mmCIF file of C-alpha atoms in Angstrom:
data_model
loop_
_atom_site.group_PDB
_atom_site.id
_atom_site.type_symbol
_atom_site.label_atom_id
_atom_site.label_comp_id
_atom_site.label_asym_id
_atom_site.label_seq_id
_atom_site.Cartn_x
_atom_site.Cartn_y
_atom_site.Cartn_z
ATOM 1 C CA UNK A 1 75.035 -39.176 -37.033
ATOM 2 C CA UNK A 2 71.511 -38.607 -37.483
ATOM 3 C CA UNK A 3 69.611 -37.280 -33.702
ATOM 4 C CA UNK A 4 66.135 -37.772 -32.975
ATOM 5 C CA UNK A 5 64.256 -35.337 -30.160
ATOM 6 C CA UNK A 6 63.015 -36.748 -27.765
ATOM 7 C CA UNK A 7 59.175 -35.717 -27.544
ATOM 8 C CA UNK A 8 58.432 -38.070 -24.758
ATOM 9 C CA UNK A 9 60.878 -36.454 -22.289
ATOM 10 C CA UNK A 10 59.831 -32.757 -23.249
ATOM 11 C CA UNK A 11 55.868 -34.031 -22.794
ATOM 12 C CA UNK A 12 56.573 -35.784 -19.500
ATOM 13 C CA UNK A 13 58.339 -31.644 -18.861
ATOM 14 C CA UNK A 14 55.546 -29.884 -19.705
ATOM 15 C CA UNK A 15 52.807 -32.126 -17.103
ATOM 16 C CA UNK A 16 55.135 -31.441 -14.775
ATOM 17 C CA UNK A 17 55.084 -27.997 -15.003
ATOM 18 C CA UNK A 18 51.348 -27.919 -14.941
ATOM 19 C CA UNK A 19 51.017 -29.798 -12.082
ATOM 20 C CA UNK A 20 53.438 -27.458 -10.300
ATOM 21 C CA UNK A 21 51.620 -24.581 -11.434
ATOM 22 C CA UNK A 22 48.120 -25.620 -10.216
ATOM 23 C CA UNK A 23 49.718 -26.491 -6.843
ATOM 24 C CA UNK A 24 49.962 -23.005 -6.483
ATOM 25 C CA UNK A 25 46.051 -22.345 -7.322
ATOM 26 C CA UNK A 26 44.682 -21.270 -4.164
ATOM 27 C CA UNK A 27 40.928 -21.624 -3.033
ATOM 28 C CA UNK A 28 39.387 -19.105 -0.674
ATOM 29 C CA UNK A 29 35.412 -18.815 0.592
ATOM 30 C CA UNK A 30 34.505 -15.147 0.001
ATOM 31 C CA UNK A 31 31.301 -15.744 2.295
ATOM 32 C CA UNK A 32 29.866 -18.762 3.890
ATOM 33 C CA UNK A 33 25.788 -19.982 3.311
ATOM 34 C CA UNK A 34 23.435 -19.862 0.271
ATOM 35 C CA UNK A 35 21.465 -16.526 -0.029
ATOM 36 C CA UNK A 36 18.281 -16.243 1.634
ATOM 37 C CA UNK A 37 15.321 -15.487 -0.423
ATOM 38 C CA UNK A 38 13.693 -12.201 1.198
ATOM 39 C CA UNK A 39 9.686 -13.334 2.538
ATOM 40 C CA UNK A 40 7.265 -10.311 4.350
ATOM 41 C CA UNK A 41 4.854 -10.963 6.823
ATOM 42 C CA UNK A 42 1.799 -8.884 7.038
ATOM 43 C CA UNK A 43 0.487 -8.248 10.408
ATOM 44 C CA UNK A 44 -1.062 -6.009 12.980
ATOM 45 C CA UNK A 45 -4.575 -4.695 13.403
ATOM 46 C CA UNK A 46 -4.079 -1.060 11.302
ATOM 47 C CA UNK A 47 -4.221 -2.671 8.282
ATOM 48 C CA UNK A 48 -5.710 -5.103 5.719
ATOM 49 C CA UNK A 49 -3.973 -8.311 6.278
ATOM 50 C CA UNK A 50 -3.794 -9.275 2.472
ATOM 51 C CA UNK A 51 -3.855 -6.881 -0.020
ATOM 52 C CA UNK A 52 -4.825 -9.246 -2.681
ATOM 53 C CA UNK A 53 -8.288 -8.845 -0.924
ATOM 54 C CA UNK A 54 -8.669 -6.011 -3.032
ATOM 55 C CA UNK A 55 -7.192 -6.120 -6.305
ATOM 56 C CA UNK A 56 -6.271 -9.419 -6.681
ATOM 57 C CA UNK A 57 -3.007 -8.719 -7.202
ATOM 58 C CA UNK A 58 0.563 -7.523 -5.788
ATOM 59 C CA UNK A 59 1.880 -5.107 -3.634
ATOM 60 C CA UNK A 60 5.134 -3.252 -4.495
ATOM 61 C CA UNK A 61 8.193 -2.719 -2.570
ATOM 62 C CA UNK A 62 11.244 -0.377 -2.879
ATOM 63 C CA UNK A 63 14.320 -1.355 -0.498
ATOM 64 C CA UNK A 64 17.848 0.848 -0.009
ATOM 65 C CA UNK A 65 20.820 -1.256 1.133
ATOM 66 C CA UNK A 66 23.689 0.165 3.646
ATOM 67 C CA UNK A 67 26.959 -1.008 4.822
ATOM 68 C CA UNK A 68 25.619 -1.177 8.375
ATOM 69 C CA UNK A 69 24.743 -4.114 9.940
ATOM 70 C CA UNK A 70 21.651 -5.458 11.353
ATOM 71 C CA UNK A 71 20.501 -3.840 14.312
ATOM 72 C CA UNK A 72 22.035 -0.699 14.200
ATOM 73 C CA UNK A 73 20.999 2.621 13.284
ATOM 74 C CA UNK A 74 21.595 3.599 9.370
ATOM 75 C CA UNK A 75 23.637 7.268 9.554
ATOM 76 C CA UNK A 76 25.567 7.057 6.812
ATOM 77 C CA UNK A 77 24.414 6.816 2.773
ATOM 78 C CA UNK A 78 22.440 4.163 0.736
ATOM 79 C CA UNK A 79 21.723 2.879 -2.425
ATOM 80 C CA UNK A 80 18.772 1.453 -4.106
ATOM 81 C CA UNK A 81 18.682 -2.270 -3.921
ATOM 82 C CA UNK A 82 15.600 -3.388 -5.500
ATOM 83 C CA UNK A 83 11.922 -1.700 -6.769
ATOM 84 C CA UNK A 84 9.148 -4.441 -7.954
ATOM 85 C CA UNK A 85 6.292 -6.489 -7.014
ATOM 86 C CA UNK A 86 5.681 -8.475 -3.944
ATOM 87 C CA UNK A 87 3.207 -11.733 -4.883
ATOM 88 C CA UNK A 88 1.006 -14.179 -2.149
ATOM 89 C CA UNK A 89 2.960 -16.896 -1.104
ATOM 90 C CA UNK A 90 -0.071 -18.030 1.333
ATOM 91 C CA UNK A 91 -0.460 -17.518 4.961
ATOM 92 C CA UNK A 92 0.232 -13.601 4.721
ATOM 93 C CA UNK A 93 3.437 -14.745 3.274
ATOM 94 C CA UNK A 94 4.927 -12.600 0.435
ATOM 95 C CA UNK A 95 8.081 -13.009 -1.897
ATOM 96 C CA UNK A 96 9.622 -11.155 -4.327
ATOM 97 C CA UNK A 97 8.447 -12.072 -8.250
ATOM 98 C CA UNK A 98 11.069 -12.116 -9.393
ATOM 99 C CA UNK A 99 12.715 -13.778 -6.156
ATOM 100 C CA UNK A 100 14.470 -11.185 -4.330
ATOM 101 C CA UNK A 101 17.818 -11.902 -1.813
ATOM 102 C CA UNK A 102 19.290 -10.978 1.448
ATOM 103 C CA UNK A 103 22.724 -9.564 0.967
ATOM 104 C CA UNK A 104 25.138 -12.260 2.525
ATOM 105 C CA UNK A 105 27.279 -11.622 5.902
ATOM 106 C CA UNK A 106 26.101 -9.400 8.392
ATOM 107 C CA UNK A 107 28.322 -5.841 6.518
ATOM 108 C CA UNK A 108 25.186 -5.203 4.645
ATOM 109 C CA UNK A 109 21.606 -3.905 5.771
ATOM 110 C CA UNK A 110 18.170 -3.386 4.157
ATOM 111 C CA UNK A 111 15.291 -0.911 4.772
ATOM 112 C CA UNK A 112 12.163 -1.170 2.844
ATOM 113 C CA UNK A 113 9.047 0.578 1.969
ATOM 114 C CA UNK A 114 5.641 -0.720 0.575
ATOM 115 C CA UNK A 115 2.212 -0.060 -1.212
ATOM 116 C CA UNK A 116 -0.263 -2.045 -2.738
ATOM 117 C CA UNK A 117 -1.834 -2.291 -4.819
ATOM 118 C CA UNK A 118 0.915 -2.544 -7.217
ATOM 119 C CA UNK A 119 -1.848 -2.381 -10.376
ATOM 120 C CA UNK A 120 -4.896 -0.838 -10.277
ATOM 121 C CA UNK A 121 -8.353 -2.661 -10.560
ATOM 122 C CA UNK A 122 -8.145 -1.708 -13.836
ATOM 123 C CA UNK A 123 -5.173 -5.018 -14.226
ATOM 124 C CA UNK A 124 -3.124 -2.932 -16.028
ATOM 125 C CA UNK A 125 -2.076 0.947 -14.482
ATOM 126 C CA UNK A 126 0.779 0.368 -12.396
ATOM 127 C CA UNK A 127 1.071 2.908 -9.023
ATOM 128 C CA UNK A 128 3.677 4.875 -9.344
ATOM 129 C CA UNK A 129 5.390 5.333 -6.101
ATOM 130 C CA UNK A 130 8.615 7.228 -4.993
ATOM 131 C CA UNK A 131 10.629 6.621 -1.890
ATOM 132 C CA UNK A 132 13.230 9.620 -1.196
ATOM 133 C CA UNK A 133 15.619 7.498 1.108
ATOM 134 C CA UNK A 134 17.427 11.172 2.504
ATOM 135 C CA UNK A 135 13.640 12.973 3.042
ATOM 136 C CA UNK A 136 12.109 9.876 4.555
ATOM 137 C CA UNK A 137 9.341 10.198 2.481
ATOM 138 C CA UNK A 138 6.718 7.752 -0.120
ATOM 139 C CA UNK A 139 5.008 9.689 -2.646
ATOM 140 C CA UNK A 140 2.033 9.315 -5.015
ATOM 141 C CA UNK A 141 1.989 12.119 -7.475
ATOM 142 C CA UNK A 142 -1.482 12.071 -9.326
ATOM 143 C CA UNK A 143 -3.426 9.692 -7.577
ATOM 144 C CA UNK A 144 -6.683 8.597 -8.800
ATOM 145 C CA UNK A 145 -9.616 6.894 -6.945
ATOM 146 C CA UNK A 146 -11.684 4.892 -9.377
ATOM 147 C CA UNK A 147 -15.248 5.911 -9.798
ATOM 148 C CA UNK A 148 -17.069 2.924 -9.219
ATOM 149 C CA UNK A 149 -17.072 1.854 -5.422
ATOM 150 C CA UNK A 150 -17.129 -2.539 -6.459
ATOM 151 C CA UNK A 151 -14.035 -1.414 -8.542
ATOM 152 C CA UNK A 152 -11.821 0.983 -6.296
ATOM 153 C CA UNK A 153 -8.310 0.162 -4.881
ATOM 154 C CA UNK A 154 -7.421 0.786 -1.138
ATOM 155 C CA UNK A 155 -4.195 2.768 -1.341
ATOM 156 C CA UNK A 156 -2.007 1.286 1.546
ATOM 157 C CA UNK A 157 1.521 1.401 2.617
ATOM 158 C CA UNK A 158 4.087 1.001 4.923
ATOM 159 C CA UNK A 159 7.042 2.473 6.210
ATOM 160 C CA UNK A 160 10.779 1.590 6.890
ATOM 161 C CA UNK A 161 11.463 1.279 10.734
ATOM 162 C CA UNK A 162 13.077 4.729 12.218
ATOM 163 C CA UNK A 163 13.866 5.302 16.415
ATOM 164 C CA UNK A 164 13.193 7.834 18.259
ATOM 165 C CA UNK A 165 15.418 10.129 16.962
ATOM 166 C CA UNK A 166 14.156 9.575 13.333
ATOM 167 C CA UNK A 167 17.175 7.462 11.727
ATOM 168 C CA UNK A 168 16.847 4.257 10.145
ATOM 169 C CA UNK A 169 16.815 0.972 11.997
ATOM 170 C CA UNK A 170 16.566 -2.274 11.024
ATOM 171 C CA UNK A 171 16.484 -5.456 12.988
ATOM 172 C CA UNK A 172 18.724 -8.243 13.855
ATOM 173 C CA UNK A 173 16.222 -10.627 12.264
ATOM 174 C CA UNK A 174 17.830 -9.706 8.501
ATOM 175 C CA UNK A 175 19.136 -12.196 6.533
ATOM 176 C CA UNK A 176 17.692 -15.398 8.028
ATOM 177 C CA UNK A 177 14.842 -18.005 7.149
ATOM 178 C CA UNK A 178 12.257 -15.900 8.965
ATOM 179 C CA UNK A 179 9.471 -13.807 7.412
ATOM 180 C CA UNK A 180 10.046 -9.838 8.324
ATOM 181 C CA UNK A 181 6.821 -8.467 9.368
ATOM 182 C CA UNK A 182 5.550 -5.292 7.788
ATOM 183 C CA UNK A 183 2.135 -3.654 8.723
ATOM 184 C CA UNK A 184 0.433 -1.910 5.928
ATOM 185 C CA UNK A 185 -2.176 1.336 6.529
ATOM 186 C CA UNK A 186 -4.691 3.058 5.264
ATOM 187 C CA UNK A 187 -3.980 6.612 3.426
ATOM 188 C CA UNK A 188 -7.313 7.102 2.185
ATOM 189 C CA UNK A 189 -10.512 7.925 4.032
ATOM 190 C CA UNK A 190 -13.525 5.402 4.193
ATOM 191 C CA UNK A 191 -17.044 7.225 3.663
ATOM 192 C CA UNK A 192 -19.846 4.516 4.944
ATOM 193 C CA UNK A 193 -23.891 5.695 4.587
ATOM 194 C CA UNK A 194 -26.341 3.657 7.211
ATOM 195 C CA UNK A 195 -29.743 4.130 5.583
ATOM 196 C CA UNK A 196 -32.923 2.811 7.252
ATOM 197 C CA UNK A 197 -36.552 3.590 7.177
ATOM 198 C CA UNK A 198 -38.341 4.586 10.883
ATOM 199 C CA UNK A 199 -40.342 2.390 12.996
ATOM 200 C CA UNK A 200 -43.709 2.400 11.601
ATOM 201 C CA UNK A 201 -43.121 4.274 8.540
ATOM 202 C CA UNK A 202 -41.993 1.323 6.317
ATOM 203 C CA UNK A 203 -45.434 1.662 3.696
ATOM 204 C CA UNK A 204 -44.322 5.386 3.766
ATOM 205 C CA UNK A 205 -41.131 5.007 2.931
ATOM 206 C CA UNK A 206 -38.343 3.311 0.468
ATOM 207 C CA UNK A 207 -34.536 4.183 0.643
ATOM 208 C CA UNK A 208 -32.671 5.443 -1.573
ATOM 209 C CA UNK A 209 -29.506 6.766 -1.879
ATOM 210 C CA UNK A 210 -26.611 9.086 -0.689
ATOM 211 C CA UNK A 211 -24.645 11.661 -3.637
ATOM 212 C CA UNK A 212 -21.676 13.283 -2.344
ATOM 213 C CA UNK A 213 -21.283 16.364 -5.035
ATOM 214 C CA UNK A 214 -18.430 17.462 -6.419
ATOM 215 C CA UNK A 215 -16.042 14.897 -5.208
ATOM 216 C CA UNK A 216 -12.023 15.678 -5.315
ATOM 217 C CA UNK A 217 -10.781 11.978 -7.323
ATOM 218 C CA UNK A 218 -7.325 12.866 -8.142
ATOM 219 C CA UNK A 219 -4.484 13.898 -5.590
ATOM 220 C CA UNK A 220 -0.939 13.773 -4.276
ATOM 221 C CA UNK A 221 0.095 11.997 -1.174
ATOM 222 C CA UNK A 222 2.866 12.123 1.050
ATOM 223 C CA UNK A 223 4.041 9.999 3.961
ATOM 224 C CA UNK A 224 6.387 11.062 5.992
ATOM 225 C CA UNK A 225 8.466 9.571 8.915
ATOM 226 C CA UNK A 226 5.882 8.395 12.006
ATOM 227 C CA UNK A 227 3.566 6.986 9.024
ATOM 228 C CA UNK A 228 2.512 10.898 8.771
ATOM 229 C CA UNK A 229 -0.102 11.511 6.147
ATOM 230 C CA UNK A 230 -0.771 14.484 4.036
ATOM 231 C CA UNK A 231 -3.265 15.085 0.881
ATOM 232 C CA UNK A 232 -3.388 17.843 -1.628
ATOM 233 C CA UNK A 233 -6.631 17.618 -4.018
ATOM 234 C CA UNK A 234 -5.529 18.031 -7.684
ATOM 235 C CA UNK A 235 -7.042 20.252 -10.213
ATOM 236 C CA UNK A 236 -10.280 20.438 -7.788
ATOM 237 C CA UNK A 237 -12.232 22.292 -11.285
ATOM 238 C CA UNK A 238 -11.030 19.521 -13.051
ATOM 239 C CA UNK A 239 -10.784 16.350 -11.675
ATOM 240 C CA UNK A 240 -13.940 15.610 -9.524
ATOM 241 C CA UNK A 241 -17.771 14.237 -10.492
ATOM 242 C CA UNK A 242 -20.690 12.999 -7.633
ATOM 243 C CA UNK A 243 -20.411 9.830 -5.825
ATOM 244 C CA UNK A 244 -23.909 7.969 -5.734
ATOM 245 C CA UNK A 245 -23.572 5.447 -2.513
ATOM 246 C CA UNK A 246 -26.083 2.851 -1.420
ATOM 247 C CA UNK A 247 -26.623 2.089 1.807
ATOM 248 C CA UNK A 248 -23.706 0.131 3.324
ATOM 249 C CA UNK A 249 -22.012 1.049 0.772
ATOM 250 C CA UNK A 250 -18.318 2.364 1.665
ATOM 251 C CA UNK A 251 -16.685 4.273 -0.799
ATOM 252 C CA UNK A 252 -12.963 5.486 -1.003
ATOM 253 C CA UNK A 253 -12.468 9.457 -0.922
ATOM 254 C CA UNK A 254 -9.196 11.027 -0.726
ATOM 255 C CA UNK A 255 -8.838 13.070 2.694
ATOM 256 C CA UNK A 256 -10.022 16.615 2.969
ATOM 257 C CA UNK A 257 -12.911 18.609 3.627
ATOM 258 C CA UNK A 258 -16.062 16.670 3.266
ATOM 259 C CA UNK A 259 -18.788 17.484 0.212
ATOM 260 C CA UNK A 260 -22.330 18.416 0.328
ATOM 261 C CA UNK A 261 -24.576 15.385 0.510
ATOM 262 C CA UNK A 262 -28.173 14.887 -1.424
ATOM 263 C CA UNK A 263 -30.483 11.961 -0.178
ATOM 264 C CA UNK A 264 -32.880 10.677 -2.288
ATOM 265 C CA UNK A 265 -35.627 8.415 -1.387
ATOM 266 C CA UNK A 266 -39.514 7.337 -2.315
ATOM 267 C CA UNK A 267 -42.498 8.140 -0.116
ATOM 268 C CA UNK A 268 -45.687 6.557 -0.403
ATOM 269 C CA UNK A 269 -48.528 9.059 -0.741
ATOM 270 C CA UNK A 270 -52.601 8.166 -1.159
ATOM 271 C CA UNK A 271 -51.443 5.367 -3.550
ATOM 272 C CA UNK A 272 -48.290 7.201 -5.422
ATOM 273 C CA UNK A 273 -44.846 7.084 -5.004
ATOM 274 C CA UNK A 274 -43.062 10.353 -4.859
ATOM 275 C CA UNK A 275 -38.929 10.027 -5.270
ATOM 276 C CA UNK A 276 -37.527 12.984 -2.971
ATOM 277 C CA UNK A 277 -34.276 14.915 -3.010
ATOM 278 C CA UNK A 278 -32.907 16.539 0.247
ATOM 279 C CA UNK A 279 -29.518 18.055 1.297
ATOM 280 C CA UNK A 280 -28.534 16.769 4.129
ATOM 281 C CA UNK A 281 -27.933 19.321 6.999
ATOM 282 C CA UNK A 282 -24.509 17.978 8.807
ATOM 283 C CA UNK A 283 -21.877 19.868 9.712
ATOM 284 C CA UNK A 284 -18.415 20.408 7.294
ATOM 285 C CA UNK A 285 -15.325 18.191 8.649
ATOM 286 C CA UNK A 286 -12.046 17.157 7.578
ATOM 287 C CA UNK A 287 -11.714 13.785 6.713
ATOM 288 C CA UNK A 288 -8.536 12.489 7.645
ATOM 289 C CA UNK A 289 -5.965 9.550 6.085
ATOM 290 C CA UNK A 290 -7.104 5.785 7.680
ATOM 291 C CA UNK A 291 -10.404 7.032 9.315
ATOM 292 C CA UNK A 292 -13.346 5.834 8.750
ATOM 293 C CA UNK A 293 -16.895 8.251 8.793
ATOM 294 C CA UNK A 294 -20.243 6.471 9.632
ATOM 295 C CA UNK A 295 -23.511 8.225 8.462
ATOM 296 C CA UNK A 296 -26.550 6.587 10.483
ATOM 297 C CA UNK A 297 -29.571 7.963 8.591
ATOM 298 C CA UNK A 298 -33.061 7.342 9.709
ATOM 299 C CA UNK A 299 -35.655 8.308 7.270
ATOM 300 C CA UNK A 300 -39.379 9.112 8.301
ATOM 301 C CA UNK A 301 -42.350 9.871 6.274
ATOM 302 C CA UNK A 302 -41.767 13.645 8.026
ATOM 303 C CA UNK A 303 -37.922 13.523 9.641
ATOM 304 C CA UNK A 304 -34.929 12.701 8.696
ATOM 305 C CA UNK A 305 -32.166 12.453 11.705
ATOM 306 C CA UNK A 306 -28.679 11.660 10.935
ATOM 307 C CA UNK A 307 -26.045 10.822 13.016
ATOM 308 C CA UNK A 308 -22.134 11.076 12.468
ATOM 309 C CA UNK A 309 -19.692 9.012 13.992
ATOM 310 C CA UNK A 310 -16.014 8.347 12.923
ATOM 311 C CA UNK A 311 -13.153 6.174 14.098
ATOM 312 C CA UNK A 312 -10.154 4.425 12.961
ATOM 313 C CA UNK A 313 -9.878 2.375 9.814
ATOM 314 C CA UNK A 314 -8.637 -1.223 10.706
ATOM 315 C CA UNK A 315 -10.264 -3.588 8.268
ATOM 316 C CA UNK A 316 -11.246 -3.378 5.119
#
């Protein structure tokens, strides 16, 4: 007798033995919502609201992620979650390029630190920043302030949230559609040179100009917890040249003792102008991180008074 196999029975087997199998297939949600793309708001009074004003350009941002959740204190370790560039979104509104994310569920945390500008006025050096998450501190080794004051970058930055004892914090804001505000400051000094001519001396006189001598361009900064701010001039035989400032003219220094200062001007003589060079007799200070120092000047065909007045940095 001759047998034939049945292939239709053993195919109808096998279906059923997939469709068994894939009953057992289970499905479970590892976390519930779509990731929220991470958006800064700049705010508050001690600061430039956009940094673009500047350069242009973007700000950077280095975060550290924890397993603690939002609105706690941070006491245990960290690890780097992101470093780039921040990029205007409009109304004060920045974002990640490329798009950065909120960690989902409420386990995670994130702290962040920020400077701007990200690149130079140049358009091409990149600031090189370090945040040491255990020392609490942002760094910029080598820092140089550009020569020309229409060309110079505002160094800002800002700080993660700590309490009062100095840990970490973050808010219970993480990880939701709302914009986490961030308020950038000053950590160089702002030099500003009021120059006008006396009552009655104006055919006497023409101003000139302010040169700060042997000015300090290159330095390292540290910020510490509290948005604490310390300077130390680089190479001071090496890395400095004079300033020449016009009047209302504010130029960038890094903080420190302040330089000797040279005003020139012309005065009108019997029909010939005669450019003069004085050094101005004001008394040495320390210029300090997100101040700003106002020199009033008044010129006179034979005084010159100067007054000095300084106060915090808030705009531009």
């Amino acid at each position: 007798m001759i047998r034939t196999s049945n292939i239709f029975a053993k195919a109808a087997g096998l279906i059923l033995a997939s469709l068994l199998l894939a009953s057992c297939v289970k499905s479970q949600t590892i976390q519930d919502g779509d990731p929220q793309e991470i958006a800064l708001k700049t705010v508050g009074s001690a600061m430039l609201k956009a940094p673009a004003d500047y350069t242009g350009g973007p700000f950077g941002v280095i975060s550290y992620i924890s397993e603690t959740a939002p609105g706690t204190n941070w006491t245990g370790s960290a690890t780097q979650y992101f470093a780039g560039k921040f990029v205007d979104k409009g109304s004060d509104i920045w974002g990640g390029d490329p798009p950065r994310y909120w960690p989902l569920g409420n386990k995670y945390s994130l702290i962040f630190a920020g400077f701007s500008p990200y690149v130079k006025a140049d358009g091409s050096t990149e600031v090189a920043a370090t945040f040491d998450y255990a020392a609490k501190t942002l760094s910029f080794v080598d820092y140089d302030v550009e020569p020309s004051v229409n060309t110079q970058s505002d160094l800002m930055f800002f700080m993660p949230k700590t309490d009062a004892t100095g840990n970490y914090f973050v808010g219970t804001n993480q990880n939701d559609d709302a914009a986490m505000s961030v308020m950038f400051r000053h950590a160089l000094s702002q030099v500003v040179f009021n120059i006008t001519v006396k009552s009655g001396d104006e055919d006497l006189v023409e101003v000139g100009n302010v040169v700060l001598n042997d000015v300090v361009f290159r330095g390292t900064c540290t910020v510490t917890s509290g948005n604490i701010v310390t300077w130390s001039r680089s190479g001071e035989d090496v890395y400095k040249r004079n300033e020449t400032i016009a009047s209302d003219d504010p130029v960038m220094i890094i903080p420190g003792t302040s330089y000797p200062m040279d005003l020139s001007y012309d005065l009108k003589l019997n029909g010939k102008t005669f450019t003069e060079t004085v050094r101005l007799d004001v008394d040495e200070i320390e210029y300090a991180s997100g101040y700003r120092y106002t020199y009033d000047i008044v010129i006179g065909a034979s005084a010159i008074t100067i007054d000095t007045d300084f106060s915090p940095w808030t705009d531009r």
